[in-house]
PDB file of C-alpha atoms and ligand atoms in Angstrom:
ATOM      1  CA  MET A1286     -32.460  19.837  10.092  1.00  0.00           C
ATOM      2  CA  SER A1287     -31.078  17.565   7.405  1.00  0.00           C
ATOM      3  CA  GLY A1288     -31.974  13.873   7.418  1.00  0.00           C
ATOM      4  CA  SER A1289     -28.392  12.735   8.131  1.00  0.00           C
ATOM      5  CA  PRO A1290     -27.973  10.609  11.274  1.00  0.00           C
ATOM      6  CA  THR A1291     -26.286  12.128  14.303  1.00  0.00           C
ATOM      7  CA  LEU A1292     -24.961  10.564  17.493  1.00  0.00           C
ATOM      8  CA  PRO A1293     -27.374  10.218  20.385  1.00  0.00           C
ATOM      9  CA  PRO A1294     -26.517  12.570  23.245  1.00  0.00           C
ATOM     10  CA  GLU A1295     -25.296   9.726  25.522  1.00  0.00           C
ATOM     11  CA  SER A1296     -22.731   8.192  23.229  1.00  0.00           C
ATOM     12  CA  ARG A1297     -21.162   4.780  23.890  1.00  0.00           C
ATOM     13  CA  LEU A1298     -19.318   2.330  21.660  1.00  0.00           C
ATOM     14  CA  GLY A1299     -21.566   1.412  18.744  1.00  0.00           C
ATOM     15  CA  SER A1300     -24.459   3.699  19.677  1.00  0.00           C
ATOM     16  CA  THR A1301     -25.989   5.329  16.641  1.00  0.00           C
ATOM     17  CA  LEU A1302     -29.205   6.504  15.073  1.00  0.00           C
ATOM     18  CA  ARG A1303     -28.167   4.916  11.791  1.00  0.00           C
ATOM     19  CA  ARG A1304     -30.508   2.195  10.602  1.00  0.00           C
ATOM     20  CA  ASP A1305     -28.276   0.691   7.911  1.00  0.00           C
ATOM     21  CA  ALA A1306     -25.812  -2.168   8.447  1.00  0.00           C
ATOM     22  CA  TRP A1307     -22.866   0.209   9.007  1.00  0.00           C
ATOM     23  CA  TRP A1308     -20.711  -2.591  10.470  1.00  0.00           C
ATOM     24  CA  ILE A1309     -20.618  -4.481   7.157  1.00  0.00           C
ATOM     25  CA  GLU A1310     -18.082  -2.003   5.835  1.00  0.00           C
ATOM     26  CA  ILE A1311     -15.405  -2.919   8.374  1.00  0.00           C
ATOM     27  CA  ILE A1312     -15.595  -6.705   7.963  1.00  0.00           C
ATOM     28  CA  PRO A1313     -13.773  -6.938   4.598  1.00  0.00           C
ATOM     29  CA  ILE A1314     -11.131  -4.536   5.916  1.00  0.00           C
ATOM     30  CA  ILE A1315     -10.451  -6.801   8.900  1.00  0.00           C
ATOM     31  CA  ILE A1316     -10.302  -9.890   6.681  1.00  0.00           C
ATOM     32  CA  MET A1317      -8.140  -8.325   3.976  1.00  0.00           C
ATOM     33  CA  MET A1318      -5.712  -6.438   6.204  1.00  0.00           C
ATOM     34  CA  GLY A1319      -5.526  -9.208   8.787  1.00  0.00           C
ATOM     35  CA  GLY A1320      -4.955 -11.881   6.141  1.00  0.00           C
ATOM     36  CA  PHE A1321      -2.394  -9.828   4.256  1.00  0.00           C
ATOM     37  CA  SER A1322      -0.467  -8.961   7.427  1.00  0.00           C
ATOM     38  CA  ILE A1323      -0.204 -12.611   8.472  1.00  0.00           C
ATOM     39  CA  TYR A1324       0.805 -13.770   4.998  1.00  0.00           C
ATOM     40  CA  ALA A1325       3.365 -10.975   4.513  1.00  0.00           C
ATOM     41  CA  THR A1326       4.922 -11.587   7.941  1.00  0.00           C
ATOM     42  CA  VAL A1327       5.292 -15.311   7.304  1.00  0.00           C
ATOM     43  CA  ARG A1328       6.814 -14.668   3.886  1.00  0.00           C
ATOM     44  CA  ALA A1329       9.173 -11.966   5.104  1.00  0.00           C
ATOM     45  CA  PHE A1330      10.610 -14.368   7.688  1.00  0.00           C
ATOM     46  CA  GLU A1331      10.578 -17.419   5.429  1.00  0.00           C
ATOM     47  CA  ASN A1332      13.750 -16.373   3.598  1.00  0.00           C
ATOM     48  CA  ALA A1333      13.199 -18.928   0.822  1.00  0.00           C
ATOM     49  CA  TYR A1334      11.513 -19.313  -2.582  1.00  0.00           C
ATOM     50  CA  TYR A1335      11.674 -15.602  -3.345  1.00  0.00           C
ATOM     51  CA  SER A1336      13.156 -15.854  -6.825  1.00  0.00           C
ATOM     52  CA  TRP A1337      12.992 -18.088  -9.835  1.00  0.00           C
ATOM     53  CA  GLY A1338      14.686 -17.478 -13.213  1.00  0.00           C
ATOM     54  CA  PRO A1339      14.182 -13.769 -13.981  1.00  0.00           C
ATOM     55  CA  TYR A1340      11.431 -13.402 -11.389  1.00  0.00           C
ATOM     56  CA  LEU A1341      11.926 -11.782  -7.997  1.00  0.00           C
ATOM     57  CA  SER A1342       9.222 -11.506  -5.364  1.00  0.00           C
ATOM     58  CA  PRO A1343       8.228  -7.897  -4.631  1.00  0.00           C
ATOM     59  CA  PHE A1344       8.541  -8.675  -0.907  1.00  0.00           C
ATOM     60  CA  TYR A1345      12.294  -9.149  -1.418  1.00  0.00           C
ATOM     61  CA  SER A1346      13.000  -6.327  -3.854  1.00  0.00           C
ATOM     62  CA  PRO A1347      15.582  -4.832  -3.896  1.00  0.00           C
ATOM     63  CA  LEU A1348      17.398  -7.983  -2.913  1.00  0.00           C
ATOM     64  CA  ILE A1349      20.133  -7.074  -0.430  1.00  0.00           C
ATOM     65  CA  ASP A1350      22.806  -9.481   0.809  1.00  0.00           C
ATOM     66  CA  PRO A1351      21.070 -12.744  -0.156  1.00  0.00           C
ATOM     67  CA  GLN A1352      24.336 -14.627   0.617  1.00  0.00           C
ATOM     68  CA  HIS A1353      24.262 -13.380   4.224  1.00  0.00           C
ATOM     69  CA  HIS A1354      27.730 -11.800   4.227  1.00  0.00           C
ATOM     70  CA  TRP A1355      26.770  -9.237   6.846  1.00  0.00           C
ATOM     71  CA  TRP A1356      23.002  -9.678   7.375  1.00  0.00           C
ATOM     72  CA  PRO A1357      22.167 -13.049   8.978  1.00  0.00           C
ATOM     73  CA  PHE A1358      18.369 -12.770   8.667  1.00  0.00           C
ATOM     74  CA  SER A1359      15.886 -12.692   5.817  1.00  0.00           C
ATOM     75  CA  PRO A1360      16.735  -9.985   3.239  1.00  0.00           C
ATOM     76  CA  ALA A1361      13.047  -9.003   3.222  1.00  0.00           C
ATOM     77  CA  LEU A1362      13.440  -7.628   6.745  1.00  0.00           C
ATOM     78  CA  LEU A1363      15.985  -5.095   5.470  1.00  0.00           C
ATOM     79  CA  ILE A1364      13.538  -3.447   3.111  1.00  0.00           C
ATOM     80  CA  LEU A1365      10.231  -4.035   4.855  1.00  0.00           C
ATOM     81  CA  VAL A1366      10.139  -0.668   6.577  1.00  0.00           C
ATOM     82  CA  GLY A1367       9.727   1.185   3.253  1.00  0.00           C
ATOM     83  CA  PRO A1368       6.553  -0.422   1.847  1.00  0.00           C
ATOM     84  CA  LEU A1369       5.150  -1.149   5.294  1.00  0.00           C
ATOM     85  CA  GLY A1370       5.653   2.404   6.517  1.00  0.00           C
ATOM     86  CA  PHE A1371       4.152   3.810   3.335  1.00  0.00           C
ATOM     87  CA  ARG A1372       0.982   1.725   3.648  1.00  0.00           C
ATOM     88  CA  ALA A1373       0.635   2.027   7.412  1.00  0.00           C
ATOM     89  CA  THR A1374       0.769   5.833   7.251  1.00  0.00           C
ATOM     90  CA  CYS A1375      -1.385   6.147   4.100  1.00  0.00           C
ATOM     91  CA  TYR A1376      -4.255   8.576   4.678  1.00  0.00           C
ATOM     92  CA  TYR A1377      -6.798   6.135   3.284  1.00  0.00           C
ATOM     93  CA  TYR A1378      -5.578   3.137   5.286  1.00  0.00           C
ATOM     94  CA  ARG A1379      -5.468   5.254   8.431  1.00  0.00           C
ATOM     95  CA  LYS A1380      -9.184   5.859   8.156  1.00  0.00           C
ATOM     96  CA  ALA A1381      -9.884   2.215   7.351  1.00  0.00           C
ATOM     97  CA  LEU A1382      -7.640   0.816  10.105  1.00  0.00           C
ATOM     98  CA  TYR A1383      -8.819   3.209  12.807  1.00  0.00           C
ATOM     99  CA  ARG A1384     -12.379   2.194  12.062  1.00  0.00           C
ATOM    100  CA  ALA A1385     -11.890  -1.538  11.645  1.00  0.00           C
ATOM    101  CA  PHE A1386      -9.274  -2.314  14.287  1.00  0.00           C
ATOM    102  CA  LEU A1387      -9.546   0.495  16.836  1.00  0.00           C
ATOM    103  CA  LEU A1388     -13.292   1.194  16.428  1.00  0.00           C
ATOM    104  CA  ASP A1389     -12.300   4.816  16.818  1.00  0.00           C
ATOM    105  CA  PRO A1390     -14.967   5.507  15.693  1.00  0.00           C
ATOM    106  CA  PRO A1391     -16.321   2.340  13.993  1.00  0.00           C
ATOM    107  CA  ALA A1392     -18.113   4.344  11.283  1.00  0.00           C
ATOM    108  CA  CYS A1393     -19.535   7.776  10.519  1.00  0.00           C
ATOM    109  CA  ALA A1394     -22.059   8.832  13.161  1.00  0.00           C
ATOM    110  CA  VAL A1395     -21.421   5.714  15.254  1.00  0.00           C
ATOM    111  CA  GLY A1396     -20.280   6.156  18.840  1.00  0.00           C
ATOM    112  CA  GLU A1397     -16.794   5.268  20.065  1.00  0.00           C
ATOM    113  CA  SER A1398     -15.818   4.220  23.558  1.00  0.00           C
ATOM    114  CA  PRO A1399     -16.499   7.104  25.997  1.00  0.00           C
ATOM    115  CA  ARG A1400     -13.210   6.251  27.698  1.00  0.00           C
ATOM    116  CA  ARG A1401     -11.292   7.364  24.614  1.00  0.00           C
ATOM    117  CA  ASN A1402      -9.946  10.856  24.761  1.00  0.00           C
ATOM    118  CA  TYR A1403      -9.891  11.765  21.081  1.00  0.00           C
ATOM    119  CA  ARG A1404      -7.002  13.991  20.178  1.00  0.00           C
ATOM    120  CA  GLY A1405      -6.835  13.232  16.507  1.00  0.00           C
ATOM    121  CA  GLU A1406      -3.272  12.832  15.297  1.00  0.00           C
ATOM    122  CA  THR A1407      -1.881  15.677  17.358  1.00  0.00           C
ATOM    123  CA  ALA A1408      -0.233  13.604  20.092  1.00  0.00           C
ATOM    124  CA  PHE A1409       2.074  10.597  20.385  1.00  0.00           C
ATOM    125  CA  PRO A1410       1.914   7.982  18.916  1.00  0.00           C
ATOM    126  CA  PHE A1411      -0.414   8.977  16.074  1.00  0.00           C
ATOM    127  CA  ILE A1412       1.402  12.233  15.399  1.00  0.00           C
ATOM    128  CA  LEU A1413       4.109  10.030  13.871  1.00  0.00           C
ATOM    129  CA  GLN A1414       1.720   9.396  10.981  1.00  0.00           C
ATOM    130  CA  ASN A1415       2.859  12.744   9.622  1.00  0.00           C
ATOM    131  CA  VAL A1416       6.013  11.112   8.297  1.00  0.00           C
ATOM    132  CA  HIS A1417       3.897   9.798   5.428  1.00  0.00           C
ATOM    133  CA  ARG A1418       5.249  12.338   2.954  1.00  0.00           C
ATOM    134  CA  TYR A1419       8.792  11.034   3.565  1.00  0.00           C
ATOM    135  CA  PHE A1420       7.659   7.462   3.073  1.00  0.00           C
ATOM    136  CA  PHE A1421       6.255   8.644  -0.237  1.00  0.00           C
ATOM    137  CA  TYR A1422       9.768   9.579  -1.449  1.00  0.00           C
ATOM    138  CA  LEU A1423      10.980   6.162  -0.322  1.00  0.00           C
ATOM    139  CA  ALA A1424       8.067   4.463  -2.087  1.00  0.00           C
ATOM    140  CA  VAL A1425       9.007   6.115  -5.388  1.00  0.00           C
ATOM    141  CA  LEU A1426      12.457   4.544  -5.036  1.00  0.00           C
ATOM    142  CA  PHE A1427      10.875   1.128  -4.472  1.00  0.00           C
ATOM    143  CA  ILE A1428       8.711   1.599  -7.546  1.00  0.00           C
ATOM    144  CA  ALA A1429      11.870   2.186  -9.601  1.00  0.00           C
ATOM    145  CA  PHE A1430      13.335  -1.122  -8.343  1.00  0.00           C
ATOM    146  CA  LEU A1431      10.104  -2.978  -9.069  1.00  0.00           C
ATOM    147  CA  TRP A1432       9.952  -1.638 -12.614  1.00  0.00           C
ATOM    148  CA  HIS A1433      13.520  -2.845 -13.042  1.00  0.00           C
ATOM    149  CA  ASP A1434      12.421  -6.301 -11.814  1.00  0.00           C
ATOM    150  CA  ALA A1435       9.453  -6.280 -14.191  1.00  0.00           C
ATOM    151  CA  PHE A1436      11.764  -5.372 -17.088  1.00  0.00           C
ATOM    152  CA  ARG A1437      14.157  -8.192 -16.134  1.00  0.00           C
ATOM    153  CA  SER A1438      11.267 -10.647 -16.090  1.00  0.00           C
ATOM    154  CA  PHE A1439      11.083 -10.333 -19.895  1.00  0.00           C
ATOM    155  CA  PHE A1440      14.476 -11.998 -20.309  1.00  0.00           C
ATOM    156  CA  PHE A1441      15.029 -15.719 -19.813  1.00  0.00           C
ATOM    157  CA  ASP A1442      18.714 -16.680 -19.992  1.00  0.00           C
ATOM    158  CA  GLY A1443      19.393 -13.501 -21.938  1.00  0.00           C
ATOM    159  CA  ARG A1444      16.598 -14.057 -24.505  1.00  0.00           C
ATOM    160  CA  PHE A1445      13.388 -12.111 -24.735  1.00  0.00           C
ATOM    161  CA  GLY A1446      10.326 -13.973 -23.552  1.00  0.00           C
ATOM    162  CA  VAL A1447       7.039 -13.591 -21.752  1.00  0.00           C
ATOM    163  CA  GLY A1448       5.854 -15.955 -19.064  1.00  0.00           C
ATOM    164  CA  VAL A1449       2.796 -15.791 -16.855  1.00  0.00           C
ATOM    165  CA  GLY A1450       5.132 -14.489 -14.143  1.00  0.00           C
ATOM    166  CA  THR A1451       6.184 -11.633 -16.439  1.00  0.00           C
ATOM    167  CA  LEU A1452       2.568 -10.536 -16.690  1.00  0.00           C
ATOM    168  CA  VAL A1453       2.002 -10.974 -12.953  1.00  0.00           C
ATOM    169  CA  LEU A1454       5.027  -8.851 -12.030  1.00  0.00           C
ATOM    170  CA  THR A1455       4.277  -6.177 -14.634  1.00  0.00           C
ATOM    171  CA  LEU A1456       0.641  -5.894 -13.611  1.00  0.00           C
ATOM    172  CA  ASN A1457       1.706  -5.706  -9.985  1.00  0.00           C
ATOM    173  CA  VAL A1458       4.152  -2.842 -10.480  1.00  0.00           C
ATOM    174  CA  SER A1459       1.581  -1.018 -12.634  1.00  0.00           C
ATOM    175  CA  LEU A1460      -0.974  -1.187  -9.821  1.00  0.00           C
ATOM    176  CA  LEU A1461       1.629  -0.246  -7.217  1.00  0.00           C
ATOM    177  CA  SER A1462       2.587   2.756  -9.366  1.00  0.00           C
ATOM    178  CA  LEU A1463      -1.047   3.847  -9.573  1.00  0.00           C
ATOM    179  CA  TYR A1464      -1.345   3.492  -5.814  1.00  0.00           C
ATOM    180  CA  THR A1465       1.874   5.437  -5.186  1.00  0.00           C
ATOM    181  CA  PHE A1466       1.195   8.224  -7.660  1.00  0.00           C
ATOM    182  CA  SER A1467      -2.367   8.694  -6.456  1.00  0.00           C
ATOM    183  CA  CYS A1468      -1.023   9.499  -2.985  1.00  0.00           C
ATOM    184  CA  HIS A1469      -2.414  12.583  -1.242  1.00  0.00           C
ATOM    185  CA  SER A1470       1.139  13.740  -0.546  1.00  0.00           C
ATOM    186  CA  LEU A1471       1.954  13.915  -4.234  1.00  0.00           C
ATOM    187  CA  ARG A1472      -1.201  15.902  -4.931  1.00  0.00           C
ATOM    188  CA  HIS A1473      -0.169  18.286  -2.172  1.00  0.00           C
ATOM    189  CA  LEU A1474       3.318  18.569  -3.647  1.00  0.00           C
ATOM    190  CA  ALA A1475       1.855  19.512  -7.018  1.00  0.00           C
ATOM    191  CA  GLY A1476      -0.830  21.923  -5.938  1.00  0.00           C
ATOM    192  CA  GLY A1477      -0.787  22.284  -2.178  1.00  0.00           C
ATOM    193  CA  LYS A1478      -0.383  25.726  -0.593  1.00  0.00           C
ATOM    194  CA  LEU A1479      -1.151  27.370  -3.930  1.00  0.00           C
ATOM    195  CA  ASP A1480      -4.111  29.719  -4.296  1.00  0.00           C
ATOM    196  CA  CYS A1481      -3.251  30.776  -7.806  1.00  0.00           C
ATOM    197  CA  PHE A1482      -1.508  28.548 -10.338  1.00  0.00           C
ATOM    198  CA  SER A1483      -1.110  31.279 -12.949  1.00  0.00           C
ATOM    199  CA  CYS A1484       0.704  33.502 -10.412  1.00  0.00           C
ATOM    200  CA  ALA A1485       3.180  30.792  -9.362  1.00  0.00           C
ATOM    201  CA  SER A1486       6.419  29.818 -11.039  1.00  0.00           C
ATOM    202  CA  PHE A1487       5.951  26.776 -13.290  1.00  0.00           C
ATOM    203  CA  GLY A1488       2.219  27.376 -12.717  1.00  0.00           C
ATOM    204  CA  ARG A1489       1.135  25.789 -15.986  1.00  0.00           C
ATOM    205  CA  SER A1490       3.028  22.539 -15.453  1.00  0.00           C
ATOM    206  CA  ARG A1491       2.054  22.420 -11.776  1.00  0.00           C
ATOM    207  CA  PHE A1492      -1.583  22.816 -12.743  1.00  0.00           C
ATOM    208  CA  ALA A1493      -1.265  19.966 -15.247  1.00  0.00           C
ATOM    209  CA  ALA A1494       0.463  17.791 -12.630  1.00  0.00           C
ATOM    210  CA  TRP A1495      -2.187  18.685 -10.048  1.00  0.00           C
ATOM    211  CA  ARG A1496      -4.981  17.728 -12.443  1.00  0.00           C
ATOM    212  CA  VAL A1497      -3.432  14.345 -13.185  1.00  0.00           C
ATOM    213  CA  SER A1498      -2.722  13.672  -9.497  1.00  0.00           C
ATOM    214  CA  THR A1499      -6.271  14.717  -8.616  1.00  0.00           C
ATOM    215  CA  PHE A1500      -7.692  12.293 -11.185  1.00  0.00           C
ATOM    216  CA  LEU A1501      -5.605   9.476  -9.698  1.00  0.00           C
ATOM    217  CA  ASN A1502      -6.203  10.592  -6.123  1.00  0.00           C
ATOM    218  CA  GLU A1503      -9.964  10.295  -6.523  1.00  0.00           C
ATOM    219  CA  ARG A1504      -9.390   6.571  -7.147  1.00  0.00           C
ATOM    220  CA  HIS A1505      -6.813   6.087  -4.407  1.00  0.00           C
ATOM    221  CA  MET A1506      -8.920   3.675  -2.367  1.00  0.00           C
ATOM    222  CA  LEU A1507      -9.427   1.423  -5.401  1.00  0.00           C
ATOM    223  CA  PHE A1508      -5.701   1.408  -6.187  1.00  0.00           C
ATOM    224  CA  ALA A1509      -4.910   0.773  -2.516  1.00  0.00           C
ATOM    225  CA  TRP A1510      -6.902  -2.480  -2.465  1.00  0.00           C
ATOM    226  CA  CYS A1511      -5.996  -3.647  -5.972  1.00  0.00           C
ATOM    227  CA  SER A1512      -2.285  -3.152  -5.326  1.00  0.00           C
ATOM    228  CA  LEU A1513      -2.502  -4.899  -1.954  1.00  0.00           C
ATOM    229  CA  VAL A1514      -3.997  -7.957  -3.633  1.00  0.00           C
ATOM    230  CA  SER A1515      -1.575  -7.824  -6.559  1.00  0.00           C
ATOM    231  CA  VAL A1516       1.556  -7.545  -4.428  1.00  0.00           C
ATOM    232  CA  GLY A1517       0.455 -10.481  -2.291  1.00  0.00           C
ATOM    233  CA  PHE A1518      -0.431 -12.520  -5.369  1.00  0.00           C
ATOM    234  CA  ALA A1519       2.852 -11.665  -7.141  1.00  0.00           C
ATOM    235  CA  ASP A1520       4.803 -12.957  -4.167  1.00  0.00           C
ATOM    236  CA  PHE A1521       2.595 -16.038  -3.938  1.00  0.00           C
ATOM    237  CA  TYR A1522       3.067 -16.770  -7.652  1.00  0.00           C
ATOM    238  CA  VAL A1523       6.861 -16.503  -7.443  1.00  0.00           C
ATOM    239  CA  ARG A1524       6.844 -18.697  -4.362  1.00  0.00           C
ATOM    240  CA  MET A1525       4.731 -21.382  -6.050  1.00  0.00           C
ATOM    241  CA  VAL A1526       6.972 -21.439  -9.124  1.00  0.00           C
ATOM    242  CA  ALA A1527      10.179 -21.328  -7.061  1.00  0.00           C
ATOM    243  CA  CYS A1528       9.188 -24.260  -4.850  1.00  0.00           C
ATOM    244  CA  GLY A1529       8.045 -26.304  -7.843  1.00  0.00           C
ATOM    245  CA  ALA A1530       4.354 -26.406  -6.902  1.00  0.00           C
ATOM    246  CA  ILE A1531       3.419 -24.987 -10.334  1.00  0.00           C
ATOM    247  CA  ARG A1532       5.180 -24.507 -13.671  1.00  0.00           C
ATOM    248  CA  ASP A1533       5.528 -21.066 -15.160  1.00  0.00           C
ATOM    249  CA  LEU A1534       3.760 -21.089 -18.507  1.00  0.00           C
ATOM    250  CA  ARG A1535       5.836 -19.482 -21.270  1.00  0.00           C
ATOM    251  CA  LEU A1536       3.607 -17.417 -23.551  1.00  0.00           C
ATOM    252  CA  LEU A1537       6.304 -16.130 -25.922  1.00  0.00           C
TER     253      LEU A1537
HETATM  254  S1  FES B1074      -2.281   8.798   0.995  1.00  0.00           S
HETATM  255 FE1  FES B1074      -2.338   6.707   0.611  1.00  0.00          FE
HETATM  256  S2  FES B1074      -0.347   6.343  -0.102  1.00  0.00           S
HETATM  257 FE2  FES B1074      -0.273   8.449   0.397  1.00  0.00          FE
END
């Protein structure tokens, strides 16, 4: 027998033979995801302070019908489904959220509620998580818009310049790109279902793409958290500048 902990025969929620503080892992997830969800919801409904000069908050990009010609609510609500759906169905976040919020199970080798009838993601509603690959295509589109916003943030009244906001928005879209392009779905697109690269058409380029996506994919969790913080901070920065709470420092 290996020394790895296993569940006791009579398993109940939280029962385990593990002696380490396994519960510590889920606390930052609850704080980060809970905090981000509250902040993002408030901001999405706020419908104010989402742009200043060449800066546009990532929560409102692409900006659709800001003058309310046909959409009476916050423009952020029109686009929310894309980024939200992509994150909510992300393979990494699924693991983290199931553990932290559903305690299903709370950690490796820790018991879940015996009343739960575990069926994985093979039945409603969790089977819907399989739409993740389609959200990936949508996310790539959003990344294109955000790069466009970052590019625009280098121009103040038509003249080239760099402000702190320029750096914030550019760093944010860089991290979001790393998160998006380290997605498991992209790695599967490049190399999934293939047993032999050299036998497949475009095998050489697919192998190269698979290697790059594998390198990024191994760091997916890191990019997931960094980009979550950066997108929240980018919105916060634009909001602070737009409402006059701080001044954007011009560096160039
Ligand atoms: S697996 Fe996390 S974004 Fe696709």
